[in-house]
mmCIF file of C-alpha atoms in Angstrom:
data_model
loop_
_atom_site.group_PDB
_atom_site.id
_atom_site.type_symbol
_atom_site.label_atom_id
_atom_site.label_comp_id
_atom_site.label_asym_id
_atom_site.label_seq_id
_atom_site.Cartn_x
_atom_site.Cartn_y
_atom_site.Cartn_z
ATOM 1 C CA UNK A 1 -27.866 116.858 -30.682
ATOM 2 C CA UNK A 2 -24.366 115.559 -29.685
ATOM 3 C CA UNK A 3 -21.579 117.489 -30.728
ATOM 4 C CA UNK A 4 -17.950 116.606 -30.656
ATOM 5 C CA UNK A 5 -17.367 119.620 -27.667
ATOM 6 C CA UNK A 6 -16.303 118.090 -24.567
ATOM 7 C CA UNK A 7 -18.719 118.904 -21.658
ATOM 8 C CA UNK A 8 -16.575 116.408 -19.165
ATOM 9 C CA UNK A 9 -13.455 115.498 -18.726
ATOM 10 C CA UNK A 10 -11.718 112.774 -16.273
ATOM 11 C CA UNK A 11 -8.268 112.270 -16.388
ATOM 12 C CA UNK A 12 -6.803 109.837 -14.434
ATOM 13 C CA UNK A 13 -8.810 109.476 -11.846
ATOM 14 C CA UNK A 14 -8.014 107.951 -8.055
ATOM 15 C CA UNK A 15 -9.507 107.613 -5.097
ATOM 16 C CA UNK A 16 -9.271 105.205 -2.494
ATOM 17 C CA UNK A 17 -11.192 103.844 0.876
ATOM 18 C CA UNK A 18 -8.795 102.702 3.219
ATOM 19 C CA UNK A 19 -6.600 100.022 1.960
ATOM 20 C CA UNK A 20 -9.668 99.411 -1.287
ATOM 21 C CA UNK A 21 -8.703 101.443 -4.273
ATOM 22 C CA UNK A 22 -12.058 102.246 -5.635
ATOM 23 C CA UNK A 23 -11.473 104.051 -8.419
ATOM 24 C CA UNK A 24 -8.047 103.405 -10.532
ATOM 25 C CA UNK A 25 -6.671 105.635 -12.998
ATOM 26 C CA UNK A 26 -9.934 106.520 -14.410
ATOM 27 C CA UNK A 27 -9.500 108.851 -17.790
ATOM 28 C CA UNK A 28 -12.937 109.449 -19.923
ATOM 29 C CA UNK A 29 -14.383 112.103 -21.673
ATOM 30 C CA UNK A 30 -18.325 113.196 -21.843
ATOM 31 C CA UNK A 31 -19.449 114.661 -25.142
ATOM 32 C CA UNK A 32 -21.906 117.556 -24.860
ATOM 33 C CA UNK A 33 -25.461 116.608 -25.623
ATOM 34 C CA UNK A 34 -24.179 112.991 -24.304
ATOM 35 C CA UNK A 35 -25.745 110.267 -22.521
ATOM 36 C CA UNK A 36 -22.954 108.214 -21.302
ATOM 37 C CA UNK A 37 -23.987 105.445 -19.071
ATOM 38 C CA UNK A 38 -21.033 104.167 -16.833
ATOM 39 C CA UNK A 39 -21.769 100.202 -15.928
ATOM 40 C CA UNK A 40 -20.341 97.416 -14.634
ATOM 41 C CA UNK A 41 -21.415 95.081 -11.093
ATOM 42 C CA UNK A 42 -21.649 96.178 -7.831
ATOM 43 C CA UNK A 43 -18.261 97.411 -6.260
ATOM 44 C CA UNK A 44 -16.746 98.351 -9.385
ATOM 45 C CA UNK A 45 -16.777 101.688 -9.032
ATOM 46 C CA UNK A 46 -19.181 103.677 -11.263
ATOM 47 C CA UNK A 47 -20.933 105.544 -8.383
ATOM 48 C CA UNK A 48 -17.569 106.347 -6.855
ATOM 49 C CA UNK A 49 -16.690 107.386 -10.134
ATOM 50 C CA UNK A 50 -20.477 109.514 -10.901
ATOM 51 C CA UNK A 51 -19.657 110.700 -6.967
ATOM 52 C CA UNK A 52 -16.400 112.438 -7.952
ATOM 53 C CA UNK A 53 -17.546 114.063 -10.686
ATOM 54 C CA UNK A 54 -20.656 115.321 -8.469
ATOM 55 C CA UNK A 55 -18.180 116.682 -5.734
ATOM 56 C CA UNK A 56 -19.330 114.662 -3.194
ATOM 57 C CA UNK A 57 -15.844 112.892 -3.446
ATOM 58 C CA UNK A 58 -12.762 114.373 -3.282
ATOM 59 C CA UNK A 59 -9.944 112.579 -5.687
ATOM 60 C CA UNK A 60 -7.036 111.519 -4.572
ATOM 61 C CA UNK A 61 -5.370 112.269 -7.720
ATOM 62 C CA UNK A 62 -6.345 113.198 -11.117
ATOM 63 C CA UNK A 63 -8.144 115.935 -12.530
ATOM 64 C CA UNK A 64 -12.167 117.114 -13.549
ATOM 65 C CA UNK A 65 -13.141 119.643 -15.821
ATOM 66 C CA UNK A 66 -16.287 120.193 -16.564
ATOM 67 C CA UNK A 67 -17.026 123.127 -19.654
ATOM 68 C CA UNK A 68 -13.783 124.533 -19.341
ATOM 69 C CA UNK A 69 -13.362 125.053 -15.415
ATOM 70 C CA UNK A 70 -11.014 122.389 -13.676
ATOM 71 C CA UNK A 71 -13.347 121.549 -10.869
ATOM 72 C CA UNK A 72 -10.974 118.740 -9.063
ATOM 73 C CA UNK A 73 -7.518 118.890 -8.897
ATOM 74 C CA UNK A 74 -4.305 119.107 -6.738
ATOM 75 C CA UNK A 75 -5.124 122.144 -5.790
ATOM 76 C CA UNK A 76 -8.429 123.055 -6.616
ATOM 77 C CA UNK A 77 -12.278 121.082 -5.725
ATOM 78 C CA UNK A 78 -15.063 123.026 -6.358
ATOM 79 C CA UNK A 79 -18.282 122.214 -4.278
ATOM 80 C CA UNK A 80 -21.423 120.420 -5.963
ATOM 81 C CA UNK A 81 -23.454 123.283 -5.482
ATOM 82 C CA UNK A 82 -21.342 125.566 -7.645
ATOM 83 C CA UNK A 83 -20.540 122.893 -10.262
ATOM 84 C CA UNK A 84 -23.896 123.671 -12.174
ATOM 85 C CA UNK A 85 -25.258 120.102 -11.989
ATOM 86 C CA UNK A 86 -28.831 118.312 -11.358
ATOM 87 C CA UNK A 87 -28.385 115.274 -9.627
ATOM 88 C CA UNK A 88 -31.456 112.339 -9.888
ATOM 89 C CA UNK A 89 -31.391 109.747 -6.973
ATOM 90 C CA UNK A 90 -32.300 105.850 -7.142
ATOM 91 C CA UNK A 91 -34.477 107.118 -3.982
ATOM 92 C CA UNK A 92 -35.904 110.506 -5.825
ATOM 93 C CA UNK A 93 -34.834 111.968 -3.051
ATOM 94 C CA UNK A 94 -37.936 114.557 -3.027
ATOM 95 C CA UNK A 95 -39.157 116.499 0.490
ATOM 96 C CA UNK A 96 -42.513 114.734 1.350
ATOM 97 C CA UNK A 97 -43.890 117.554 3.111
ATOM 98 C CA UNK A 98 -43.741 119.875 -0.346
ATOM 99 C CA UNK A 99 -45.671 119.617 -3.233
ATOM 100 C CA UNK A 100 -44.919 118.876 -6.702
ATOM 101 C CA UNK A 101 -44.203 122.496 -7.585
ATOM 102 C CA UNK A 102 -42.631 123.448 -4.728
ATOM 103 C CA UNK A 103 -40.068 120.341 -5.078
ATOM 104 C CA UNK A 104 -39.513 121.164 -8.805
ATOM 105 C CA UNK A 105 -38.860 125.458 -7.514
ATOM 106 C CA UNK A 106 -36.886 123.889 -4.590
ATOM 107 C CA UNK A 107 -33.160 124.753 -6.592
ATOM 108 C CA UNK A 108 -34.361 128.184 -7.918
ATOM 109 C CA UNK A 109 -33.423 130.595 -5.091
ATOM 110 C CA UNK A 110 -32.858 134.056 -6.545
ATOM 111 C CA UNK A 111 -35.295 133.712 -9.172
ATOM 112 C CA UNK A 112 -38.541 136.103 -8.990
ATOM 113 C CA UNK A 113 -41.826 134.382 -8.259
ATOM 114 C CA UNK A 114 -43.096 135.060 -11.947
ATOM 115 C CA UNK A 115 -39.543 133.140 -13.229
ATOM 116 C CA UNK A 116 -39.727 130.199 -10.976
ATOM 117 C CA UNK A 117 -43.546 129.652 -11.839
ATOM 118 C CA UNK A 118 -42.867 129.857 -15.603
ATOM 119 C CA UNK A 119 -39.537 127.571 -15.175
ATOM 120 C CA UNK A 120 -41.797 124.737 -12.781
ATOM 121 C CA UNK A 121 -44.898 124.974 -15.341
ATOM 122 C CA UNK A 122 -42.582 124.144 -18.325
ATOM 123 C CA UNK A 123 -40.871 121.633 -16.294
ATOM 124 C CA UNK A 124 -43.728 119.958 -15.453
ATOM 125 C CA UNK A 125 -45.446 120.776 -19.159
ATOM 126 C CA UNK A 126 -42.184 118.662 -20.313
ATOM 127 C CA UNK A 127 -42.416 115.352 -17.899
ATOM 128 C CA UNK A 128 -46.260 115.807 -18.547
ATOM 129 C CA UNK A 129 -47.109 116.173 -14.418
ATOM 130 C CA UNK A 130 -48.562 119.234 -14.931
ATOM 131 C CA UNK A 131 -51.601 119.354 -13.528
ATOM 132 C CA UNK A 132 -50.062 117.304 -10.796
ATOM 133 C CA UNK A 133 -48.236 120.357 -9.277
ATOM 134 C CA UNK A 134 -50.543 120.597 -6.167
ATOM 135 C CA UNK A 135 -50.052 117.008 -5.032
ATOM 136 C CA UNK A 136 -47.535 115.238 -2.259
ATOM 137 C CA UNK A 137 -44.897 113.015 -3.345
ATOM 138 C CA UNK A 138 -47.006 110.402 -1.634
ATOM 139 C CA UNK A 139 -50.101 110.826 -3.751
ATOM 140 C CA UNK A 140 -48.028 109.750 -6.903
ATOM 141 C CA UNK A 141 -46.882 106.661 -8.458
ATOM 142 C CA UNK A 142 -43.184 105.688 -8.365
ATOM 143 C CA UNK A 143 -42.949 106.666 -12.097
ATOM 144 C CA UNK A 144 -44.521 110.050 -11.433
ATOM 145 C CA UNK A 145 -42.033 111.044 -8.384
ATOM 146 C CA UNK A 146 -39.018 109.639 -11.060
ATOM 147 C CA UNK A 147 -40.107 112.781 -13.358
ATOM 148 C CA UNK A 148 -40.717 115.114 -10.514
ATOM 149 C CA UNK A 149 -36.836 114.290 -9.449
ATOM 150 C CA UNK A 150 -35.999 114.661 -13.158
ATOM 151 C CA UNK A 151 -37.816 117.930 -13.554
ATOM 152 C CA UNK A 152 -36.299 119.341 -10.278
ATOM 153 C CA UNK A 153 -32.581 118.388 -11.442
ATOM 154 C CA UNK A 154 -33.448 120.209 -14.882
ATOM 155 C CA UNK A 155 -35.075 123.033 -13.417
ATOM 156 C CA UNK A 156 -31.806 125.411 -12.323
ATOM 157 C CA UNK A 157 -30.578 124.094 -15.976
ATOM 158 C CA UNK A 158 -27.790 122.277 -15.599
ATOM 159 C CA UNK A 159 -24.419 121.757 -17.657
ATOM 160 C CA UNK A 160 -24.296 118.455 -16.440
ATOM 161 C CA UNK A 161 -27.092 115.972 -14.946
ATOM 162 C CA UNK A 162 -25.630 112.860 -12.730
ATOM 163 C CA UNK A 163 -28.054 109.686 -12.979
ATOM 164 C CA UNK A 164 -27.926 106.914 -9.948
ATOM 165 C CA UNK A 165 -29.362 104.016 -10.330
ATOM 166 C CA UNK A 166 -32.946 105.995 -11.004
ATOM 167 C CA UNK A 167 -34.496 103.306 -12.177
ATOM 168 C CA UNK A 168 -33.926 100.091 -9.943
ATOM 169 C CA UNK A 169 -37.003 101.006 -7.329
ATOM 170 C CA UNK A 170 -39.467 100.715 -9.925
ATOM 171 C CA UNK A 171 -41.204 97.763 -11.158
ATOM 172 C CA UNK A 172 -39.803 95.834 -14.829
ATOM 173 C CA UNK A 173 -42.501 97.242 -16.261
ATOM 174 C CA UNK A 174 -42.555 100.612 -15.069
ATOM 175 C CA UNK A 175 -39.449 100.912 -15.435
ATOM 176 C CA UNK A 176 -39.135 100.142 -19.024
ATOM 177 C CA UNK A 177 -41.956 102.629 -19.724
ATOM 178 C CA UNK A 178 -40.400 105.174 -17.712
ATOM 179 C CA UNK A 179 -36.916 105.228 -18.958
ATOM 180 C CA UNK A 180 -38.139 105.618 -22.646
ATOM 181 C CA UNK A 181 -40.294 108.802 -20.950
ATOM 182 C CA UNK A 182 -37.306 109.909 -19.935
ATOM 183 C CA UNK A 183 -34.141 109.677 -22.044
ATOM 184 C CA UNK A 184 -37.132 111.050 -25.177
ATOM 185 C CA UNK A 185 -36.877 114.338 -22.502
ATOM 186 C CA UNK A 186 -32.967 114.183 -22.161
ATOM 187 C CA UNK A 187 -32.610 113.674 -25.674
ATOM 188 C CA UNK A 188 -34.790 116.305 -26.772
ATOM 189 C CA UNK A 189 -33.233 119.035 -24.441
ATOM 190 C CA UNK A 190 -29.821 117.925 -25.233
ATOM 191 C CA UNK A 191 -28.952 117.231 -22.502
ATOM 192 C CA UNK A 192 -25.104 116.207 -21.304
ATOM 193 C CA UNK A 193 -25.813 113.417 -18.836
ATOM 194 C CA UNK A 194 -23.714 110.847 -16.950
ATOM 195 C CA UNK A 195 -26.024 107.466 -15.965
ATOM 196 C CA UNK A 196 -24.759 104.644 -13.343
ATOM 197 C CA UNK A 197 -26.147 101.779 -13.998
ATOM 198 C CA UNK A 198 -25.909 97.829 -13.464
ATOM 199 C CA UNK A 199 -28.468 96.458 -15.440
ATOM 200 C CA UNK A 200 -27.019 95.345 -18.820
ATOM 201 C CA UNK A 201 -29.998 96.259 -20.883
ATOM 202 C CA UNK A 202 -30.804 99.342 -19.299
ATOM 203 C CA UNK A 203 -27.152 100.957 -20.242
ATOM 204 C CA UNK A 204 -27.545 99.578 -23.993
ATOM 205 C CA UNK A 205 -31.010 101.013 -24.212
ATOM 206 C CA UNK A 206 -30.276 104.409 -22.152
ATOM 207 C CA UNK A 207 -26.293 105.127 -23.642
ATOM 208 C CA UNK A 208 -24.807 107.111 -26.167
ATOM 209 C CA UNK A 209 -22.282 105.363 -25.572
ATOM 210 C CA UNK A 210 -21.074 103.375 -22.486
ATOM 211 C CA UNK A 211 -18.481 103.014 -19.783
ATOM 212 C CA UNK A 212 -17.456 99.297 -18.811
ATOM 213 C CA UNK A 213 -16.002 99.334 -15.323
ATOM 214 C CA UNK A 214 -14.696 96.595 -13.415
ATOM 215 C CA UNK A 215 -12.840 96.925 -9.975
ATOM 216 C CA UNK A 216 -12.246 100.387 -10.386
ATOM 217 C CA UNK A 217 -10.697 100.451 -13.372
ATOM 218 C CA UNK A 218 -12.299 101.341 -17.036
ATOM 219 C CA UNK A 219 -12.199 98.189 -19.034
ATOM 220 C CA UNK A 220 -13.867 99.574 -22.495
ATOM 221 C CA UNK A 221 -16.060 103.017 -23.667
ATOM 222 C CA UNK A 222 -17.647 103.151 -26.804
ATOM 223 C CA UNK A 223 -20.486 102.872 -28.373
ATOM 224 C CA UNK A 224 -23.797 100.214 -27.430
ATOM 225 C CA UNK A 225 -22.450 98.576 -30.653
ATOM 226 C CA UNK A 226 -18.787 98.608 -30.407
ATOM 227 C CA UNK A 227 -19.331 97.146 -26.911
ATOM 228 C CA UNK A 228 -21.464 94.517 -27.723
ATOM 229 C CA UNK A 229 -20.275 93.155 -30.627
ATOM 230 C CA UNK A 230 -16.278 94.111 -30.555
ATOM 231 C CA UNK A 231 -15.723 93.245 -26.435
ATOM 232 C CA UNK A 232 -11.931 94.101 -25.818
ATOM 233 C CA UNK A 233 -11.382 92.198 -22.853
ATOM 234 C CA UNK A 234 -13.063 89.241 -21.414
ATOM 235 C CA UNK A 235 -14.768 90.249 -19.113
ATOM 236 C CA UNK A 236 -16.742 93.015 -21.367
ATOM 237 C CA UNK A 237 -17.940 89.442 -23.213
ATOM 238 C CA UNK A 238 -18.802 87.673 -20.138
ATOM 239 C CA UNK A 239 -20.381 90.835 -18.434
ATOM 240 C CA UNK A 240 -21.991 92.413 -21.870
ATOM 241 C CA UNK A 241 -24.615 89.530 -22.758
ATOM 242 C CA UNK A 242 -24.004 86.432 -20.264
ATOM 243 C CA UNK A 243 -21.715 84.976 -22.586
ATOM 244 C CA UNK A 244 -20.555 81.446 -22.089
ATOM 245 C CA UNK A 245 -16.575 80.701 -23.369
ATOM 246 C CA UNK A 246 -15.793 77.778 -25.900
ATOM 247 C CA UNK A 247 -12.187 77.024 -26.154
ATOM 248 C CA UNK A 248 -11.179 76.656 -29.823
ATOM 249 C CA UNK A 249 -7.799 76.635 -31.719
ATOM 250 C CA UNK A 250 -6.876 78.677 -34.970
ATOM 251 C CA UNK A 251 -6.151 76.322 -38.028
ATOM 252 C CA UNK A 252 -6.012 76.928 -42.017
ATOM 253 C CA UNK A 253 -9.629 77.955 -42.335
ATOM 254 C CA UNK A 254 -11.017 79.136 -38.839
ATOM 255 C CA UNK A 255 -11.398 78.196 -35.513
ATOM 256 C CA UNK A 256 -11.824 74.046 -34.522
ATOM 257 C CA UNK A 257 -14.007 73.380 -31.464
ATOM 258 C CA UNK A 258 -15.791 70.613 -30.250
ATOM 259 C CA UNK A 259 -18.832 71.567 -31.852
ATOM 260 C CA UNK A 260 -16.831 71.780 -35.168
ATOM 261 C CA UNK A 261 -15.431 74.438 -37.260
ATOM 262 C CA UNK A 262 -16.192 77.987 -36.977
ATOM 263 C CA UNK A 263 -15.590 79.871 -40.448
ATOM 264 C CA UNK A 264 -13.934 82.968 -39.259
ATOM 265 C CA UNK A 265 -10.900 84.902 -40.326
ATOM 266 C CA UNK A 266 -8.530 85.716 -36.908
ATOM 267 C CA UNK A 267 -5.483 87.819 -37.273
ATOM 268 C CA UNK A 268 -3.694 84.940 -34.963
ATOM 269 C CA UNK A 269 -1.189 82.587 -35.784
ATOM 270 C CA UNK A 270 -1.972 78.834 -36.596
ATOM 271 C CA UNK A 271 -2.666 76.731 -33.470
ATOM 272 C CA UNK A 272 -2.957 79.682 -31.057
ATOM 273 C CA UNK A 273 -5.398 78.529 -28.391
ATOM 274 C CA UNK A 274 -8.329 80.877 -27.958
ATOM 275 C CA UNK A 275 -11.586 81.536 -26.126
ATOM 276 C CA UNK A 276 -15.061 82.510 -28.316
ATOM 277 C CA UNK A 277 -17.508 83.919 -26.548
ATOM 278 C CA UNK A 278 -20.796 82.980 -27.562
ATOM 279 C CA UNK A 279 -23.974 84.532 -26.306
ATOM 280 C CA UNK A 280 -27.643 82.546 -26.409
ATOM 281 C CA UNK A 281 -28.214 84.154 -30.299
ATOM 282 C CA UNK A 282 -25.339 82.705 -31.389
ATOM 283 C CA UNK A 283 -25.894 78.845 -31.139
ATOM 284 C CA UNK A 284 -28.232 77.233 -33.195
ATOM 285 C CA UNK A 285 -29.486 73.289 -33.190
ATOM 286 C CA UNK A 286 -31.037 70.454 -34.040
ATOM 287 C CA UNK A 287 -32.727 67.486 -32.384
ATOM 288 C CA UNK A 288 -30.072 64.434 -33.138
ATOM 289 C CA UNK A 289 -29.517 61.246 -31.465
ATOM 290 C CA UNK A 290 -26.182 61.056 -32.409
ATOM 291 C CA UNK A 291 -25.484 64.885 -31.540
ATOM 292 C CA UNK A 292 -22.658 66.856 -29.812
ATOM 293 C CA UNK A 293 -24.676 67.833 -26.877
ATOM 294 C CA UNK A 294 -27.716 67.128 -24.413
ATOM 295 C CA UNK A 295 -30.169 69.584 -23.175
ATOM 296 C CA UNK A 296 -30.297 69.807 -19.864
ATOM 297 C CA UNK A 297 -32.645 72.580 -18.728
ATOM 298 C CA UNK A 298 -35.413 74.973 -21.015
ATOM 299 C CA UNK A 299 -36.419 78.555 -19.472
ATOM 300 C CA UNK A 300 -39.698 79.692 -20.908
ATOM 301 C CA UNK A 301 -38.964 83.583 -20.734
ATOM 302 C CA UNK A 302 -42.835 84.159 -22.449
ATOM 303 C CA UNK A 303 -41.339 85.785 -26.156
ATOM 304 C CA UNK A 304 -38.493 83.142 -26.398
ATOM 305 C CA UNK A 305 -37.422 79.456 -24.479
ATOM 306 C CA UNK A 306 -33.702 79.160 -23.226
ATOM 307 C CA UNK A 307 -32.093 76.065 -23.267
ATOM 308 C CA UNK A 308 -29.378 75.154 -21.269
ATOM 309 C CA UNK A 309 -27.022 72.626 -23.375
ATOM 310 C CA UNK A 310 -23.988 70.336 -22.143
ATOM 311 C CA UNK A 311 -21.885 69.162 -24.416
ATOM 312 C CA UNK A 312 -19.564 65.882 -24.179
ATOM 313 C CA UNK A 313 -17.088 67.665 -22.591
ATOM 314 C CA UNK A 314 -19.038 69.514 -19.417
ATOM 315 C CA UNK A 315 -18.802 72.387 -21.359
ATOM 316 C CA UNK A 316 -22.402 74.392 -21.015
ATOM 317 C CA UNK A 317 -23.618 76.545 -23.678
ATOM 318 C CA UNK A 318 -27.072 78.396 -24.121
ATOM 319 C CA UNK A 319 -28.942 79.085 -26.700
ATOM 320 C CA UNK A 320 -32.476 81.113 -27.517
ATOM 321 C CA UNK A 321 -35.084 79.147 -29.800
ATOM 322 C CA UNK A 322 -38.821 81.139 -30.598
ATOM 323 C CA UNK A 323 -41.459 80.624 -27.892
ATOM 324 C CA UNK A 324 -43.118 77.642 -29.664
ATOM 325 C CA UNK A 325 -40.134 75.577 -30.256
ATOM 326 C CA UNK A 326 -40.316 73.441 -26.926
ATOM 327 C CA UNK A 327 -38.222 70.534 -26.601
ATOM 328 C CA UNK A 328 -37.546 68.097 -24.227
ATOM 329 C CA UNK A 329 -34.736 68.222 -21.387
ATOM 330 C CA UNK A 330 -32.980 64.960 -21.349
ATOM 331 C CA UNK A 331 -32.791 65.226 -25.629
ATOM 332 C CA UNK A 332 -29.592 65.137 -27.575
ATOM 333 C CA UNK A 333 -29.203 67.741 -30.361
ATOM 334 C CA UNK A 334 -26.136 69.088 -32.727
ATOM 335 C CA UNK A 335 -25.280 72.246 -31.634
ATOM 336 C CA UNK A 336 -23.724 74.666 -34.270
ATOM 337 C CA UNK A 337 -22.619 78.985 -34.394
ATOM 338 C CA UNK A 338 -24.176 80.987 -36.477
ATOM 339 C CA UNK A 339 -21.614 81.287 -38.883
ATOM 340 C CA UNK A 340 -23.059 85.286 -39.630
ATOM 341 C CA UNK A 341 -22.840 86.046 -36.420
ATOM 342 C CA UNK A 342 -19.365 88.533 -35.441
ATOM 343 C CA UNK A 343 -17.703 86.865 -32.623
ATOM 344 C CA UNK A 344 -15.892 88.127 -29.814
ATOM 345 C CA UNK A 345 -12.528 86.305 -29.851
ATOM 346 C CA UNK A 346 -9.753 86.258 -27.036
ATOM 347 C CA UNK A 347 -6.557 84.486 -26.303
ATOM 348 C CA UNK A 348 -6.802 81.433 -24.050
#
């Protein structure tokens, strides 16, 4: 269960690669019991972030606790291997030439034999590879070496387990199956884990809450929710959801656009300019010879179509229909928001 306890803490975080700064005044907390997946596209620092707070980066400047021990600092940087954390790899990272059990024992030095075989057995008892403790990481399926590298990183029982990327080597569907497997085992362990990701769906599926990052700095945290639906900047719209941008302006009544008037309240002053971002779910329309725009491409993505839609002005917009609703490219339709849809508002 998540508490309100803080199991890590960033504060300001630096750190730079010759003349890139890759990670810019980072501050963020990690709740225990936490899944907080940090995401955002390649090069904007999340696994320079998840790397610092691993201790295989050094800050510049800023600080890391993690429990109550500064572990980064001015003056202090305590090792990874005396931070207390399990790391999982996009790679899994396991020795080919041990077996299953062997891998999973592989960070219990010090513990009797009788301890380390009752720690591997309910390891493997918990990822359900059990009686797959006497094969080679080559005799198993990518999902099956994803829990062996999970049940090695929670074997030495960590305060903290550090995710990279650990799903992007597996197939869509494995991976979908094997990510439920294992945040159900994070979850139920309560565990405090920190999750790098750049796939959109993964984060909202896998996070607590998440961390939005763009070139190294942290553009919104909160929850799947909060992200989604109440973007703070516009690039958490455009990133969050493929949103495309209308352009709209605030009068008595809503916001006018091209494709009319759209029936929300916005704490802005009369004929302020501003951008809507509107993902696929929000457009809705209608096949009509006389309508605002023309569709000029359909997707079939097997439970839904997408339709690519370009109104008068150039301006594209897309929008979802159900599977069976096929219509042709080249038709003109009116193209409306659903009105009970929250929008995501900025300034133009």
């Amino acid at each position: 269960m998540m508490t309100d306890s803080i199991a890590v803490h960033c504060e300001n975080l630096i750190k730079r690669y010759n003349d890139t700064q890759a990670v810019n005044q980072i501050s963020l907390d990690v709740k225990t019991g936490e899944i907080l997946a940090l995401l955002g596209p390649s090069g904007c620092g999340k696994t320079t972030t998840l790397r610092l707070i691993a201790g295989f980066e050094k800050p510049d400047s800023g600080r890391i606790i993690i429990g109550e021990r500064v572990v980064a600092d001015s003056i202090t940087f305590v090792p990874p291997e005396k931070r207390g954390i399990g790391m999982v790899f996009q790679d899994h990272a396991l020795f080919p030439h041990l077996t299953v059990f062997d891998n999973v024992a592989f960070g219990l030095r010090g513990k009797t034999k009788a301890e380390i075989r009752s720690i591997v057995g309910e390891m493997l008892h918990m990822v359900g590879l059990l009686s797959f403790s006497k094969r080679y990481p080559h005799e198993l399926s990518g999902g099956e070496r994803q829990r062996v590298a999970l049940a090695r990183a929670l074997a030495p029982k960590p305060v903290l387990v550090l995710m990279d990327e650990p799903f992007s080597s597996l197939d869509a569907d494995l991976r979908t199956e094997v990510r439920e497997h294992v945040r159900r085992i994070l979850k139920t362990i309560q565990a405090t884990v920190v999750f790098v990701t750049h796939d959109q769906e993964e984060a909202l599926y896998m996070g607590d809450r998440l961390a939005v990052l763009q070139k190294g700095h942290l553009e919104q945290i909160g929850t799947p929710e909060e992200i989604f639906h109440e973007s703070t900047t516009r690039f958490v719209a455009e990133f969050i959801g493929d949103s495309d941008f209308l352009k709209g302006k605030i009068v008595k009544g809503g916001i006018q656009t091209e494709i009319g008037l759209i029936k929300q309240l916005v704490d802005l002053p009369l004929a302020t300019q501003v951008e809507i971002a509107l993902r696929p779910d929000d457009i809705d329309f209608q096949i009509d010879g006389s309508g605002n725009s023309l569709i000029i491409e359909r997707f079939f993505r097997g439970a839904f179509n997408l339709y690519r839609l370009r109104l008068d002005s150039g301006q594209i917009l897309h929008a979802f229909t159900e599977h069976t609703r096929i219509l042709p490219v080249g038709a003109r339709v009116q193209a409306h928001v659903n009105t009970d849809h929250s929008l995501n508002i900025f300034s133009a």
